[in-house]
Short mmCIF file of C-alpha atoms in Angstrom, two decimals:
data_model
loop_
_atom_site.label_atom_id
_atom_site.label_comp_id
_atom_site.label_asym_id
_atom_site.label_seq_id
_atom_site.Cartn_x
_atom_site.Cartn_y
_atom_site.Cartn_z
CA MET K 1 25.19 -22.81 -29.23
CA ILE K 2 25.76 -19.35 -30.64
CA LEU K 3 25.29 -20.72 -34.16
CA PHE K 4 21.88 -22.18 -33.31
CA GLY K 5 20.96 -18.95 -31.55
CA ASN K 6 21.83 -16.96 -34.68
CA ILE K 7 19.83 -19.35 -36.86
CA LEU K 8 16.79 -18.90 -34.62
CA TYR K 9 17.33 -15.13 -34.68
CA ALA K 10 17.39 -15.20 -38.49
CA LEU K 11 14.15 -17.21 -38.50
CA ALA K 12 12.63 -14.62 -36.16
CA LYS K 13 13.55 -11.90 -38.64
CA ILE K 14 11.92 -13.86 -41.46
CA VAL K 15 8.75 -14.11 -39.38
CA GLU K 16 8.96 -10.36 -38.79
CA LEU K 17 9.25 -9.82 -42.56
CA ALA K 18 6.16 -11.98 -43.12
CA ASP K 19 4.30 -9.85 -40.59
CA GLY K 20 5.28 -6.73 -42.50
CA LEU K 21 4.14 -8.23 -45.79
CA LEU K 22 0.76 -9.06 -44.28
CA THR K 23 0.49 -5.46 -43.08
CA ILE K 24 1.12 -4.25 -46.64
CA TYR K 25 -1.54 -6.69 -47.87
CA LYS K 26 -4.01 -5.19 -45.38
CA TYR K 27 -3.43 -1.77 -46.93
CA ILE K 28 -3.96 -3.24 -50.39
CA LEU K 29 -7.24 -4.76 -49.15
CA ILE K 30 -8.35 -1.36 -47.86
CA ALA K 31 -7.53 0.25 -51.21
CA ALA K 32 -9.40 -2.47 -53.09
CA ALA K 33 -12.45 -2.10 -50.85
CA LEU K 34 -12.46 1.69 -51.20
CA ILE K 35 -12.13 1.56 -54.96
CA THR K 36 -15.25 -0.59 -55.24
CA TRP K 37 -17.33 2.33 -53.93
CA VAL K 38 -16.80 4.16 -57.22
CA ASN K 39 -17.11 2.86 -60.74
CA PRO K 40 -13.42 2.21 -61.53
CA ASP K 41 -12.06 1.72 -65.02
CA PRO K 42 -11.22 -2.01 -65.20
CA TYR K 43 -8.38 -1.29 -67.65
CA ASN K 44 -6.60 1.05 -65.25
CA PRO K 45 -3.32 -0.62 -64.20
CA ILE K 46 -3.83 0.20 -60.52
CA VAL K 47 -7.35 -1.21 -60.49
CA SER K 48 -6.16 -4.26 -62.38
CA PHE K 49 -3.32 -4.79 -59.88
CA LEU K 50 -5.64 -4.45 -56.89
CA TYR K 51 -8.08 -6.92 -58.42
CA ARG K 52 -5.36 -9.47 -59.28
CA VAL K 53 -3.83 -9.31 -55.82
CA THR K 54 -6.97 -9.38 -53.68
CA GLU K 55 -9.44 -11.41 -55.69
CA PRO K 56 -7.94 -14.89 -55.07
CA LEU K 57 -8.39 -14.51 -51.31
CA LEU K 58 -11.69 -12.64 -51.46
CA SER K 59 -13.29 -15.09 -53.89
CA ARG K 60 -12.49 -18.00 -51.56
CA ILE K 61 -14.06 -16.13 -48.66
CA ARG K 62 -17.15 -15.20 -50.73
CA ARG K 63 -17.74 -18.85 -51.63
CA ARG K 64 -17.96 -19.78 -47.95
CA MET K 65 -20.09 -16.81 -46.84
CA PRO K 66 -23.88 -16.61 -47.10
CA ALA K 67 -25.28 -14.14 -49.62
CA MET K 68 -25.74 -10.72 -48.06
CA GLY K 69 -27.30 -9.01 -51.05
CA PRO K 70 -25.37 -6.05 -52.43
CA VAL K 71 -23.12 -5.85 -49.34
CA ASP K 72 -19.74 -7.55 -49.66
CA LEU K 73 -18.26 -8.34 -46.27
CA SER K 74 -15.41 -10.48 -47.57
CA PRO K 75 -12.76 -7.73 -47.15
CA LEU K 76 -13.72 -7.44 -43.47
CA VAL K 77 -13.44 -11.19 -42.99
CA ALA K 78 -10.07 -11.20 -44.78
CA PHE K 79 -8.90 -8.32 -42.60
CA ALA K 80 -9.94 -10.19 -39.45
CA LEU K 81 -8.22 -13.38 -40.61
CA ILE K 82 -5.00 -11.49 -41.30
CA TYR K 83 -5.15 -9.92 -37.83
CA VAL K 84 -5.62 -13.35 -36.24
CA VAL K 85 -2.67 -14.77 -38.16
CA GLN K 86 -0.51 -11.79 -37.25
CA ILE K 87 -1.34 -11.77 -33.57
CA VAL K 88 -1.78 -15.44 -32.74
CA VAL K 89 0.66 -17.13 -35.08
CA LEU K 90 3.36 -14.69 -36.16
CA ASN K 91 3.75 -12.67 -32.96
CA THR K 92 3.83 -15.83 -30.84
CA LEU K 93 6.35 -17.47 -33.15
CA TYR K 94 8.48 -14.32 -33.28
CA GLN K 95 8.61 -14.00 -29.50
CA TYR K 96 9.38 -17.69 -29.06
CA LEU K 97 12.19 -17.64 -31.63
CA LEU K 98 13.66 -14.43 -30.28
CA ASN K 99 13.60 -15.54 -26.64
CA TYR K 100 14.99 -19.00 -27.38
CA SER K 101 17.75 -17.56 -29.55
CA MET K 102 18.80 -15.28 -26.69
CA ILE K 103 18.83 -18.23 -24.28
CA LEU K 104 21.06 -20.20 -26.65
CA LYS K 105 23.43 -17.26 -27.15
CA LEU K 106 23.89 -16.84 -23.42
CA ARG K 107 24.86 -20.47 -22.82
#
C-alpha cells in the first residue's frame, strides 16, 4: 500500500506543479494586458513572447465574447477561468490525492 500511496503523492506534486505554472501564466497575462496600454514595438522580443504565449487563449475567448468596442475584456475572462480551474479542479484534486495517499501509507 505504501507504493500506491507514494504514487498518489507524486501525482499530487504534479498537480501542484500545474497550479504553479498556471500562476506564472496569470502573471504573463497581466504583463500582456499592461503592455497593450502603450504602443509597444512589435519586434521587441519580450512583446513578441507575450503575444505568442497569450494570444492563442485570448483569441479563443474574443471569438466567443460580444463586441465591446475598444475595450478588451478577454484577459479578465482568462484570469477568471484560470482562477476557477485552480480553485475548483486543481486544489480539489491535490487535496484528494494528498489525503488518500496518506490513508494508504498508514495502512
